Amino acid sequence: MKQANAEILREYGPFEGVDGVHGVTFDGRQVWFASDGQLNALDPASGETVRTIKVGADGGTAFDGQHLYQIADRRIHKIDPATGRVLHTIAAPGDGGDSGMAWAEGSLWVGQYRDRKIHQIDPDTGKILRTLESNRFVTGVTWVDGALWHGTWEGDESEIRRVDPGSGEVLESLTLPSGIGVSGLEADGAERFYCGGGNSGRVRAVRRPK
């Protein structure tokens, strides 16, 4: 397994009125992050929040190229980002214990925090298609360039891990400084991961290994 220290490129926030950052996703221009009761669109160049959508938002966030998906308690909402309207709702696989979420290859991938699992689910029905086991708590989840990464956060220790999507084996690990947590996780498709900072109310950009 490859191991390295995470390189934090930039910190955003804390944001006014945001007590905690949950899910994080990227739509090609804006970083969306979930806080209690709303989704927030962050301009990563200016660091300003440019828009909010009022919706239950206490877990992971994902973007499929057209729609946002948001965990809200025991449900996952499919949202039109232009209007903020909820278009479809399915049951979340962890029944309230869900954490991060990502979109890849026509499926949603949903972390189950304390159960240390990642589920691949059908976005239309919520049916579980595959389950991967982890040996750490699972927070954020992201796919980039065919690789599955997830965040971990236990106590004062956090990592961003690349895992084998078939077996769940850890292939690579980036360790964050002690005391810095990772809640949501998303890659921008280039050099950055965007990481939710939990109750710090921050979003951090971390360099993605080549």
N, CA and C of each residue as an Amber inpcrd file, in Angstrom:
protein
   630
   0.8420000  -1.2000000   0.0000000   0.0000000   0.0000000   0.0000000
   0.8760000   1.2490000   0.0000000   0.5520000   2.2070000  -0.8640000
   1.2540000   3.4880000  -0.8940000   0.7010000   4.4000000   0.1990000
   1.5960000   5.0580000   0.9290000   1.1810000   5.9770000   1.9880000
   1.9050000   7.3050000   1.8400000   1.1850000   8.3860000   2.0970000
   1.7730000   9.7270000   2.0350000   0.9610000  10.6540000   2.9170000
   1.5360000  11.7960000   3.2460000   0.7980000  12.8350000   3.9520000
   0.0050000  13.6620000   2.9550000  -1.2170000  14.0110000   3.3260000
  -2.0650000  14.8250000   2.4600000  -1.5250000  16.2500000   2.3970000
  -1.5590000  16.8310000   1.1980000  -1.1530000  18.2270000   1.0100000
  -2.4020000  19.0830000   0.8590000  -2.6810000  19.9210000   1.8530000
  -3.8460000  20.8040000   1.8100000  -3.4810000  22.0360000   0.9840000
  -4.2190000  22.2560000  -0.1090000  -3.9460000  23.3510000  -1.0230000
  -4.6610000  24.6350000  -0.6340000  -5.8710000  24.4930000  -0.0730000
  -6.6560000  25.6910000   0.2660000  -7.7420000  25.3130000   1.2580000
  -8.0950000  26.2600000   2.1160000  -9.2300000  26.1020000   3.0200000
 -10.2830000  27.1450000   2.6850000 -11.5370000  26.7000000   2.6800000
 -12.6790000  27.5940000   2.4720000 -13.5060000  27.6250000   3.7520000
 -13.9900000  28.8360000   4.1120000 -14.8090000  28.9610000   5.3040000
 -13.9630000  29.2940000   6.5250000 -14.5730000  29.2450000   7.7330000
 -15.9580000  28.8050000   7.9750000 -16.9680000  29.7710000   7.3660000
 -18.1500000  29.2240000   7.0430000 -19.1910000  29.9640000   6.3580000
 -20.2570000  30.4180000   7.3510000 -20.7640000  31.5910000   7.1500000
 -21.7810000  32.1400000   8.0410000 -23.0170000  31.2510000   8.0420000
 -23.4850000  30.8920000   9.2290000 -24.6880000  30.0840000   9.3600000
 -24.4900000  28.6030000   9.1370000 -23.2530000  28.1700000   8.8870000
 -22.9710000  26.7500000   8.6370000 -22.2390000  26.1780000   9.8530000
 -22.9080000  25.2820000  10.5810000 -22.3100000  24.6650000  11.7610000
 -21.5320000  23.3990000  11.4290000 -21.8730000  22.7600000  10.3000000
 -21.1880000  21.5370000   9.9170000 -21.3110000  21.2930000   8.4340000
 -20.2590000  20.7250000   7.8410000 -20.2610000  20.3530000   6.4250000
 -20.3920000  18.8400000   6.3370000 -21.3720000  18.3880000   5.5660000
 -21.6340000  16.9600000   5.4130000 -21.1380000  16.4980000   4.0390000
 -22.0230000  16.2910000   3.0850000 -21.6020000  15.8530000   1.7730000
 -20.9630000  16.9540000   0.9510000 -20.1440000  16.5420000  -0.0450000
 -19.4950000  17.4650000  -0.9800000 -19.5380000  16.8550000  -2.3770000
 -19.8480000  17.6830000  -3.3980000 -19.7320000  17.2320000  -4.7770000
 -19.2950000  18.3960000  -5.6450000 -19.0170000  18.1060000  -6.9190000
 -18.4870000  19.1080000  -7.8490000 -19.2190000  18.9460000  -9.1720000
 -19.7430000  20.0720000  -9.7120000 -20.5240000  19.9890000 -10.9510000
 -19.7520000  20.4540000 -12.1870000 -18.4460000  20.5930000 -12.0520000
 -17.6180000  21.0730000 -13.1450000 -17.2710000  22.5440000 -13.0140000
 -18.0660000  23.2750000 -12.2450000 -17.8040000  24.7030000 -12.0080000
 -17.8380000  25.0380000 -10.5210000 -18.8240000  24.5130000  -9.8290000
 -19.0520000  24.8470000  -8.4240000 -18.9030000  23.6180000  -7.5420000
 -18.4300000  23.8520000  -6.3340000 -18.4270000  22.8230000  -5.2940000
 -19.7250000  22.9770000  -4.5110000 -20.5010000  21.9110000  -4.4630000
 -21.7270000  21.9130000  -3.6460000 -21.4210000  21.2010000  -2.3350000
 -21.8030000  21.8200000  -1.2190000 -21.6340000  21.1350000   0.0580000
 -22.9270000  21.2180000   0.8650000 -23.1840000  20.1190000   1.5730000
 -24.4070000  20.0030000   2.3700000 -24.1440000  20.5110000   3.7790000
 -25.0510000  21.3390000   4.2670000 -25.0740000  21.7250000   5.6750000
 -26.5010000  21.5220000   6.1590000 -26.7500000  21.6330000   7.4380000
 -28.0710000  21.3080000   7.9650000 -29.1480000  22.1520000   7.2780000
 -30.0280000  21.4730000   6.5280000 -31.1780000  22.1450000   5.9320000
 -30.9400000  22.7860000   4.5890000 -29.7200000  22.6830000   4.0330000
 -29.5270000  23.2900000   2.7250000 -28.2820000  22.7630000   2.0140000
 -28.3050000  22.9120000   0.6800000 -27.1380000  22.7120000  -0.1710000
 -26.5690000  24.0710000  -0.5310000 -25.2490000  24.1830000  -0.5390000
 -24.5700000  25.4490000  -0.7760000 -23.6440000  25.3090000  -1.9760000
 -23.7220000  26.2410000  -2.9190000 -22.8510000  26.2410000  -4.0890000
 -21.6890000  27.1950000  -3.8340000 -20.4770000  26.6570000  -3.8420000
 -19.2610000  27.4100000  -3.5510000 -18.4750000  27.6240000  -4.8380000
 -18.0960000  28.8700000  -5.1140000 -17.1880000  29.1770000  -6.2230000
 -15.7710000  28.8930000  -5.7310000 -15.0870000  27.8630000  -6.2680000
 -13.7830000  27.5040000  -5.7140000 -12.6880000  28.5190000  -6.0280000
 -12.9280000  29.4060000  -6.9930000 -11.9300000  30.4350000  -7.2990000
 -11.9950000  31.5770000  -6.2960000 -13.2110000  32.0670000  -6.0310000
 -13.3660000  33.2140000  -5.1370000 -13.5170000  32.8140000  -3.6750000
 -13.9730000  31.5730000  -3.4450000 -14.2460000  31.1320000  -2.0810000
 -15.5830000  31.5940000  -1.5510000 -16.4080000  32.1920000  -2.4240000
 -17.7040000  32.7200000  -2.0060000 -18.8120000  31.6980000  -2.2460000
 -19.7910000  31.6760000  -1.3400000 -21.0050000  30.8920000  -1.5570000
 -21.9400000  31.7060000  -2.4440000 -22.2970000  31.1370000  -3.6010000
 -23.0320000  31.9150000  -4.6070000 -24.5150000  31.5580000  -4.6530000
 -24.9080000  30.4490000  -3.9960000 -26.3060000  30.0310000  -4.0750000
 -26.5810000  28.9920000  -3.0150000 -27.8390000  28.8960000  -2.5680000
 -28.2530000  27.8310000  -1.6670000 -29.5650000  27.2190000  -2.1470000
 -29.7640000  25.9460000  -1.8290000 -31.0230000  25.2430000  -2.0760000
 -31.4910000  24.6940000  -0.7400000 -32.7010000  25.0340000  -0.3340000
 -33.2480000  24.5430000   0.9250000 -33.7460000  23.1070000   0.7430000
 -33.1030000  22.1780000   1.4350000 -33.4610000  20.7630000   1.3460000
 -32.8060000  20.0530000   2.5290000 -33.4090000  18.9610000   2.9840000
 -32.7600000  18.1430000   3.9950000 -31.3950000  17.7050000   3.4970000
 -30.3480000  17.8880000   4.3110000 -28.9900000  17.6630000   3.8140000
 -28.0550000  17.3120000   4.9670000 -28.2030000  16.0960000   5.5010000
 -27.3890000  15.7210000   6.6520000 -26.4240000  14.5840000   6.3370000
 -26.1960000  14.3170000   5.0470000 -25.2580000  13.2660000   4.6480000
 -24.6260000  13.6070000   3.3220000 -24.2750000  12.5670000   2.5690000
 -23.5200000  12.7170000   1.3360000 -24.2740000  13.3930000   0.2120000
 -23.4830000  13.9170000  -0.7420000 -23.9810000  14.6470000  -1.8970000
 -23.3020000  14.0940000  -3.1440000 -24.0240000  14.0120000  -4.2670000
 -23.4430000  13.5190000  -5.5150000 -24.0300000  14.2830000  -6.6900000
 -23.3530000  14.2080000  -7.8390000 -23.7860000  14.8730000  -9.0700000
 -23.5590000  13.9160000 -10.2220000 -24.5960000  13.7070000 -11.0480000
 -24.5050000  12.7340000 -12.1410000 -24.2440000  13.3720000 -13.5030000
 -23.8920000  14.6490000 -13.5070000 -23.7180000  15.3850000 -14.7500000
 -24.9080000  16.2440000 -15.0930000 -26.0430000  15.9690000 -14.4280000
 -27.2610000  16.7400000 -14.6640000 -28.0070000  17.0530000 -13.3730000
 -28.0620000  16.0870000 -12.4720000 -28.8350000  16.2330000 -11.2400000
 -27.9450000  16.0850000 -10.0080000 -28.3800000  16.7120000  -8.9210000
 -27.7760000  16.5080000  -7.6170000 -28.5240000  15.4030000  -6.8770000
 -27.8030000  14.6620000  -6.0530000 -28.4030000  13.6710000  -5.1590000
 -27.9680000  14.0270000  -3.7440000 -28.9170000  13.9490000  -2.8170000
 -28.6240000  14.3640000  -1.4500000 -29.2440000  13.4160000  -0.4430000
 -28.4200000  12.9340000   0.5040000 -28.9210000  12.1300000   1.6140000
 -29.5830000  13.0460000   2.6340000 -30.7990000  12.6860000   3.0070000
 -31.5520000  13.4210000   4.0180000 -32.1830000  12.3830000   4.9470000
 -31.5830000  12.1980000   6.1140000 -32.0240000  11.1970000   7.0810000
 -32.0050000   9.8150000   6.4370000 -33.1460000   9.1860000   6.2510000
 -33.1860000   7.8290000   5.7000000 -33.5290000   7.8090000   4.2130000
 -33.4540000   8.9500000   3.5560000 -33.8490000   9.0570000   2.1570000
 -32.7130000   9.6520000   1.3190000 -32.7840000   9.4150000   0.0130000
 -31.9020000  10.0800000  -0.9480000 -32.7860000  10.8170000  -1.9420000
 -32.5980000  12.1330000  -2.0400000 -33.3690000  12.9640000  -2.9550000
 -32.5770000  13.2230000  -4.2340000 -33.2680000  13.1370000  -5.3700000
 -32.7310000  13.5580000  -6.6630000 -33.2550000  14.9700000  -6.9210000
 -32.3540000  15.9230000  -7.1660000 -32.7080000  17.3420000  -7.1690000
 -32.3130000  17.9900000  -8.4910000 -33.2030000  18.8090000  -9.0280000
 -32.8880000  19.6440000 -10.1770000 -32.0980000  20.8530000  -9.6710000
 -30.8050000  20.9900000 -10.0310000 -30.0310000  22.1020000  -9.4770000
 -30.4740000  23.4680000  -9.9870000 -31.1710000  23.5160000 -11.1200000
 -31.6260000  24.7980000 -11.6570000 -32.7750000  25.3750000 -10.8360000
 -33.6760000  24.4900000 -10.3940000 -34.8700000  24.9510000  -9.6850000
 -34.8570000  24.6170000  -8.2000000 -34.0110000  23.6550000  -7.7930000
 -34.0150000  23.1820000  -6.4130000 -35.1190000  22.1930000  -6.1110000
 -35.8800000  21.7860000  -7.1410000 -37.0290000  20.8960000  -6.9180000
 -36.5610000  19.4470000  -6.7470000 -37.1640000  18.7400000  -5.7940000
 -36.9030000  17.3110000  -5.6090000 -37.7170000  16.5410000  -6.6440000
 -37.0250000  15.7840000  -7.5000000 -37.6640000  15.0680000  -8.6120000
 -38.0090000  13.6260000  -8.2670000 -37.2540000  13.0210000  -7.3650000
 -37.4350000  11.5970000  -7.0740000 -36.7830000  11.3190000  -5.7230000
 -37.3100000  10.3500000  -4.9890000 -36.7720000   9.9870000  -3.6790000
 -36.7360000   8.4710000  -3.5530000 -35.6250000   7.9570000  -3.0220000
 -35.4980000   6.5270000  -2.7380000 -35.0300000   6.3540000  -1.2940000
 -35.1760000   5.1420000  -0.7790000 -34.6700000   4.8400000   0.5610000
 -33.1530000   4.7440000   0.5220000 -32.4880000   5.2950000   1.5380000
 -31.0430000   5.1630000   1.6660000 -30.7060000   3.7800000   2.2270000
 -29.6150000   3.1680000   1.7710000 -29.3450000   1.7730000   2.1520000
 -29.0130000   1.5820000   3.6260000 -28.4740000   2.6310000   4.2740000
 -28.0390000   2.4800000   5.6630000 -29.0990000   2.8050000   6.6850000
 -30.3280000   3.1270000   6.2270000 -31.4540000   3.3830000   7.1300000
 -31.1040000   4.4080000   8.2120000 -30.4820000   5.5180000   7.7760000
 -30.1430000   6.5760000   8.7160000 -28.6860000   6.5920000   9.1330000
 -27.9350000   5.5440000   8.8020000 -26.5090000   5.4980000   9.1320000
 -25.6250000   5.8250000   7.9490000 -26.1980000   6.5070000   6.9490000
 -25.4770000   6.7760000   5.7080000 -24.5730000   7.9970000   5.8410000
 -23.4950000   8.0000000   5.0710000 -22.5260000   9.0920000   5.1650000
 -22.2760000   9.6790000   3.7800000 -21.1350000   9.3510000   3.1540000
 -20.7920000   9.9250000   1.8570000 -21.5420000   9.2890000   0.7040000
 -21.4650000   9.9730000  -0.4750000 -22.1410000   9.4480000  -1.6560000
 -21.4350000   9.9530000  -2.9080000 -21.3880000   9.1070000  -3.9360000
 -20.7780000   9.4670000  -5.2080000 -21.5900000   8.8490000  -6.3370000
 -21.4030000   9.3970000  -7.5340000 -22.0050000   8.8530000  -8.7570000
 -20.8980000   8.2640000  -9.6180000 -21.1060000   7.0760000 -10.1550000
 -20.1650000   6.4890000 -11.1150000 -20.8540000   5.3790000 -11.8920000
 -20.6570000   5.3870000 -13.2050000 -21.0820000   4.2870000 -14.0780000
 -22.5590000   3.9530000 -13.9010000 -23.3810000   4.9850000 -13.7500000
 -24.8160000   4.7710000 -13.6700000 -25.3370000   4.3610000 -12.3190000
 -24.4700000   4.3310000 -11.3130000 -24.8700000   3.9220000  -9.9600000
 -24.5160000   4.9950000  -8.9490000 -25.2070000   4.9540000  -7.8090000
 -24.7910000   5.7210000  -6.6400000 -23.9840000   4.8000000  -5.7190000
 -22.9400000   5.3450000  -5.1440000 -22.1060000   4.6180000  -4.1840000
 -22.2450000   5.3410000  -2.8480000 -22.7460000   4.6420000  -1.8530000
 -23.1440000   5.2680000  -0.5920000 -22.3620000   4.6600000   0.5700000
 -21.6890000   5.5230000   1.3290000 -20.9830000   5.0600000   2.5140000
 -21.9460000   4.8360000   3.6670000 -21.6390000   3.8180000   4.4540000
 -22.3870000   3.5440000   5.6830000 -21.3780000   3.6770000   6.8270000
 -21.4770000   4.7710000   7.5470000 -20.4080000   5.2710000   8.4100000
 -19.9210000   4.2360000   9.4210000 -20.7090000   4.0020000  10.4580000
 -20.2410000   3.1420000  11.5450000 -20.2160000   1.6630000  11.1700000
 -20.9640000   1.2690000  10.1580000 -20.9230000  -0.1240000   9.7080000
 -19.7480000  -0.3940000   8.7760000 -19.0090000   0.6630000   8.4000000
 -17.7670000   0.5230000   7.6360000 -18.0060000  -0.1910000   6.3080000
 -18.9800000   0.3100000   5.5800000 -19.3480000  -0.2880000   4.2990000
 -19.5450000   0.7900000   3.2380000 -19.4240000   0.3790000   1.9650000
 -19.8060000   1.2040000   0.8230000 -20.7350000   0.3570000  -0.0460000
 -21.9280000   0.8840000  -0.3010000 -22.9090000   0.1710000  -1.1180000
 -22.9990000   0.7990000  -2.5040000 -22.9980000  -0.0190000  -3.5300000
 -23.3780000   0.4150000  -4.8720000 -24.8720000   0.1780000  -5.0080000
 -25.6330000   1.2390000  -5.3350000 -27.0840000   1.0860000  -5.4040000
 -27.6370000   1.6000000  -6.7350000 -28.8100000   1.1020000  -7.0880000
 -29.5500000   1.5690000  -8.2540000 -30.1770000   2.9200000  -7.9110000
 -29.8860000   3.9820000  -8.6890000 -30.3910000   5.3050000  -8.3280000
 -31.8910000   5.4730000  -8.5080000 -32.5130000   4.5690000  -9.2500000
 -33.9610000   4.6640000  -9.4550000 -34.7510000   3.9350000  -8.3830000
 -34.2160000   2.8220000  -7.8900000 -34.9710000   1.9840000  -6.9660000
 -34.3610000   1.9150000  -5.5610000 -33.0750000   2.2210000  -5.4460000
 -32.3840000   2.0690000  -4.1630000 -31.8850000   0.6610000  -3.8990000
 -32.0880000  -0.2670000  -4.8490000 -31.6440000  -1.6520000  -4.6580000
 -30.1270000  -1.7090000  -4.5220000 -29.6510000  -2.4710000  -3.5230000
 -28.2150000  -2.6490000  -3.3160000 -27.6850000  -3.6570000  -4.3310000
 -26.6750000  -3.2290000  -5.1190000 -26.0960000  -4.0620000  -6.1590000
 -24.7950000  -4.7360000  -5.7190000 -24.0830000  -4.0880000  -4.8140000
 -22.8000000  -4.6030000  -4.3410000 -22.4650000  -3.9100000  -3.0310000
 -21.7330000  -4.5990000  -2.1550000 -21.3030000  -4.0060000  -0.8940000
 -19.8260000  -4.2890000  -0.6820000 -19.0680000  -3.2310000  -0.3700000
 -17.6600000  -3.3580000  -0.0270000 -17.4900000  -3.1290000   1.4710000
 -16.5900000  -3.8700000   2.0820000 -16.3020000  -3.7240000   3.5060000
 -15.0340000  -2.8890000   3.6890000 -15.0130000  -2.0520000   4.7270000
 -13.8280000  -1.2830000   5.0970000 -13.4530000  -1.6330000   6.5260000
 -12.1810000  -1.3750000   6.8910000 -11.7830000  -1.5880000   8.2850000
 -11.7430000  -0.2790000   9.0700000 -12.2640000   0.7860000   8.4700000
 -12.3660000   2.0790000   9.1390000 -13.7540000   2.6520000   8.8780000
 -14.1680000   3.6050000   9.7270000 -15.4110000   4.3260000   9.4660000
 -15.3370000   4.9630000   8.0720000 -16.4390000   4.9360000   7.3600000
 -16.5020000   5.5030000   6.0110000 -17.2360000   6.8400000   6.0600000
 -16.5720000   7.8950000   5.5790000 -17.2310000   9.2080000   5.4870000
 -17.5100000   9.4930000   4.0150000 -16.7680000  10.3830000   3.3890000
 -17.0210000  10.7170000   1.9800000 -16.6110000   9.6000000   1.0370000
 -17.2140000   9.6200000  -0.1720000 -16.9210000   8.6440000  -1.2170000
 -16.8080000   9.3870000  -2.5440000 -15.8200000   9.0190000  -3.3770000
 -15.7300000   9.6120000  -4.7070000 -15.0910000   8.6280000  -5.6790000
 -15.4360000   8.7750000  -6.9390000 -14.7910000   8.0550000  -8.0350000
 -14.0790000   9.0760000  -8.9120000 -12.8750000   8.7440000  -9.3880000
 -12.1720000   9.6060000 -10.3410000 -11.2110000   8.7370000 -11.1590000
 -11.2630000   8.8980000 -12.4700000 -10.4010000   8.1450000 -13.3940000
 -10.4430000   6.6440000 -13.1130000 -11.6390000   6.1310000 -12.8600000
 -11.8180000   4.7020000 -12.6440000 -11.3930000   4.2000000 -11.2820000
 -11.0320000   5.1060000 -10.3720000 -10.5770000   4.7090000  -9.0390000
 -11.5810000   5.1530000  -7.9760000 -11.8090000   4.2750000  -7.0060000
 -12.7240000   4.5480000  -5.8970000 -11.9110000   4.9940000  -4.6840000
 -12.2540000   6.1690000  -4.1550000 -11.6220000   6.7150000  -2.9560000
 -12.6960000   6.9460000  -1.8950000 -12.3140000   6.8310000  -0.6320000
 -13.2440000   7.2150000   0.4270000 -12.4830000   7.8620000   1.5720000
 -13.1960000   8.6920000   2.3310000 -12.6330000   9.3150000   3.5140000
 -12.8810000   8.4520000   4.7330000 -11.9770000   8.5580000   5.6930000
 -12.1710000   7.9470000   7.0190000 -11.9560000   9.0260000   8.0700000
 -12.6130000   8.8460000   9.2000000 -12.4680000   9.8150000  10.3060000
 -12.8270000   9.0980000  11.5890000 -11.8100000   8.8490000  12.4170000
 -12.0250000   8.2370000  13.7250000 -11.1870000   8.9920000  14.7380000
 -11.8480000   9.5790000  15.7340000 -11.1290000  10.3780000  16.7240000
 -10.4970000  11.5920000  16.0640000  -9.1890000  11.7650000  16.2570000
  -8.4540000  12.8800000  15.6620000  -7.7350000  12.4650000  14.3770000
  -8.0090000  11.2660000  13.8710000  -7.2830000  10.7470000  12.7130000
  -8.1980000  10.6410000  11.4970000  -7.7160000  11.1610000  10.3660000
  -8.4610000  11.0750000   9.1090000  -7.5210000  10.7020000   7.9720000
  -8.0680000   9.9760000   7.0110000  -7.3280000   9.6140000   5.8030000
  -8.2610000   9.7240000   4.6010000  -7.6350000   9.8280000   3.4350000
  -8.3210000   9.6360000   2.1620000  -7.7050000   8.3890000   1.5470000
  -8.5420000   7.3920000   1.2610000  -8.0290000   6.0860000   0.8420000
  -8.5270000   5.7150000  -0.5500000  -7.6210000   5.1720000  -1.3570000
  -8.0190000   4.5460000  -2.6300000  -8.1450000   3.0470000  -2.3900000
  -9.2990000   2.4800000  -2.7740000  -9.5540000   1.0720000  -2.5010000
  -9.9090000   0.3390000  -3.7870000  -9.6390000  -0.9460000  -3.7930000
 -10.0160000  -1.8070000  -4.9140000 -11.5350000  -1.9240000  -4.9330000
 -12.2040000  -1.5250000  -6.0450000 -13.6720000  -1.5580000  -6.0600000
 -14.2610000  -2.9560000  -6.1020000 -13.4210000  -3.9490000  -6.3180000
 -13.9080000  -5.3210000  -6.2790000 -13.8070000  -5.9360000  -4.9070000
 -12.6450000  -5.7300000  -4.2600000 -12.3880000  -6.4070000  -2.9890000
 -12.4560000  -5.4880000  -1.7770000 -12.3330000  -4.1680000  -1.9980000
 -12.2700000  -3.2360000  -0.8810000 -10.8810000  -3.0790000  -0.2860000
  -9.8840000  -3.7900000  -0.8390000  -8.5060000  -3.6870000  -0.3450000
  -7.9900000  -2.2570000  -0.4700000  -7.2970000  -1.7670000   0.5490000
  -6.7250000  -0.4160000   0.5280000  -5.4510000  -0.4290000  -0.3110000
  -5.4120000   0.4250000  -1.3410000  -4.2760000   0.4860000  -2.2540000
  -3.3810000   1.6930000  -2.0010000  -3.9650000   2.7690000  -1.4840000
  -3.2250000   4.0130000  -1.2950000  -3.8990000   4.8140000  -0.1930000
  -3.0930000   5.5580000   0.5790000  -3.6470000   6.3220000   1.6950000
  -2.9550000   7.6710000   1.8030000  -3.7570000   8.7280000   1.9730000
  -3.2640000  10.0690000   2.2640000  -3.7060000  10.4190000   3.6800000
  -2.7550000  10.7130000   4.5570000  -3.0540000  11.0050000   5.9580000
  -3.1370000  12.5020000   6.1700000  -4.2500000  12.9620000   6.7570000
  -4.4020000  14.3820000   7.0600000  -3.7840000  14.7120000   8.4120000
  -3.4330000  15.9900000   8.6330000  -2.8790000  16.3750000   9.9290000
  -3.8300000  16.0290000  11.0670000  -3.2740000  15.6990000  12.2180000
  -4.0790000  15.3460000  13.3830000  -5.0580000  16.4660000  13.7170000
  -6.2970000  16.0730000  14.0030000  -7.3250000  17.0380000  14.3700000
  -8.1390000  17.5570000  13.2090000  -7.7370000  17.2450000  11.9660000
  -8.5020000  17.6680000  10.7880000  -9.3260000  16.4900000  10.2990000
 -10.6450000  16.6390000  10.3050000 -11.5330000  15.5670000   9.9080000
 -11.9340000  15.6530000   8.4470000 -12.3800000  14.5310000   7.9080000
 -12.9290000  14.4630000   6.5490000 -14.3590000  13.9630000   6.6560000
 -15.3130000  14.7930000   6.2440000 -16.7040000  14.3370000   6.1710000
 -16.9970000  14.0030000   4.7040000 -17.4830000  14.9250000   3.9080000
 -17.7010000  14.6530000   2.4860000 -16.3930000  14.6250000   1.7060000
 -16.4410000  13.9850000   0.5100000 -15.2580000  13.8830000  -0.3460000
 -15.6940000  13.8850000  -1.8010000 -15.0050000  14.6830000  -2.6410000
 -15.2530000  14.6770000  -4.0760000 -13.9760000  15.0740000  -4.8110000
 -13.7320000  14.4590000  -5.9580000 -12.6260000  14.8380000  -6.8240000
 -13.1360000  15.7740000  -7.9050000 -12.2610000  16.6920000  -8.3550000
 -12.6720000  17.6200000  -9.4080000 -12.3120000  17.1110000 -10.8010000
 -11.7710000  15.8830000 -10.8870000 -11.3730000  15.3300000 -12.1720000
  -9.9870000  15.7620000 -12.5890000  -9.3620000  16.6540000 -11.8270000
  -8.0180000  17.1310000 -12.1310000  -7.1080000  16.8470000 -10.9470000
  -6.5820000  17.8990000 -10.3060000  -5.5720000  17.6830000  -9.2760000
  -6.1040000  17.7360000  -7.8620000  -7.4150000  17.9460000  -7.6840000
  -7.8960000  18.2230000  -6.3340000  -8.9730000  17.2630000  -5.8600000
  -8.9110000  16.9590000  -4.5600000 -10.0540000  16.4640000  -3.8130000
 -10.6380000  17.6480000  -3.0420000 -11.9590000  17.7030000  -2.9390000
 -12.6220000  18.6390000  -2.0340000 -13.1620000  17.8300000  -0.8600000
 -12.7920000  18.2470000   0.3460000 -13.1210000  17.4990000   1.5570000
 -13.9570000  18.3520000   2.5000000 -15.0850000  17.8160000   2.9350000
 -15.8340000  18.4670000   3.9940000 -15.0860000  18.3680000   5.3040000
 -15.1840000  19.4050000   6.1040000 -14.4540000  19.4430000   7.3660000
 -15.3190000  19.2390000   8.5900000 -16.4910000  18.6100000   8.4100000
 -17.3330000  18.3040000   9.5550000 -17.7340000  19.5490000  10.3250000
 -17.6440000  19.4710000  11.6610000 -18.1210000  20.5720000  12.4960000
 -17.1690000  21.7660000  12.5380000 -16.0700000  21.7260000  11.7820000
 -15.2380000  22.9210000  11.6200000 -15.9280000  23.9480000  10.7200000
 -16.9240000  23.4900000   9.9520000 -17.6160000  24.3830000   9.0260000
 -16.7870000  24.7680000   7.8210000 -15.7700000  23.9860000   7.5100000
 -14.8640000  24.3130000   6.4110000 -14.9220000  23.2620000   5.3060000
 -14.4740000  23.6800000   4.1200000 -14.2010000  22.7800000   3.0040000
 -12.7220000  22.9490000   2.6570000 -12.0320000  21.8430000   2.4470000
 -10.6010000  21.9020000   2.1340000 -10.3100000  21.2630000   0.7830000
  -9.3880000  21.8860000   0.0400000  -8.8870000  21.2940000  -1.2000000
  -7.5820000  20.5860000  -0.8820000  -7.4930000  19.3040000  -1.2730000
  -6.3250000  18.4620000  -1.0200000  -5.7810000  17.9830000  -2.3590000
  -4.4800000  18.0080000  -2.5250000  -3.8840000  17.5660000  -3.7910000
  -4.1240000  16.0800000  -4.0160000  -4.5960000  15.7390000  -5.2120000
  -4.7930000  14.3330000  -5.5730000  -3.5130000  13.7800000  -6.2070000
  -3.0580000  12.6220000  -5.7830000  -1.8420000  12.0510000  -6.3750000
  -2.0320000  11.7460000  -7.8600000  -0.9720000  11.9070000  -8.6280000
  -1.0300000  11.5930000 -10.0590000  -0.9210000  10.0910000 -10.2570000
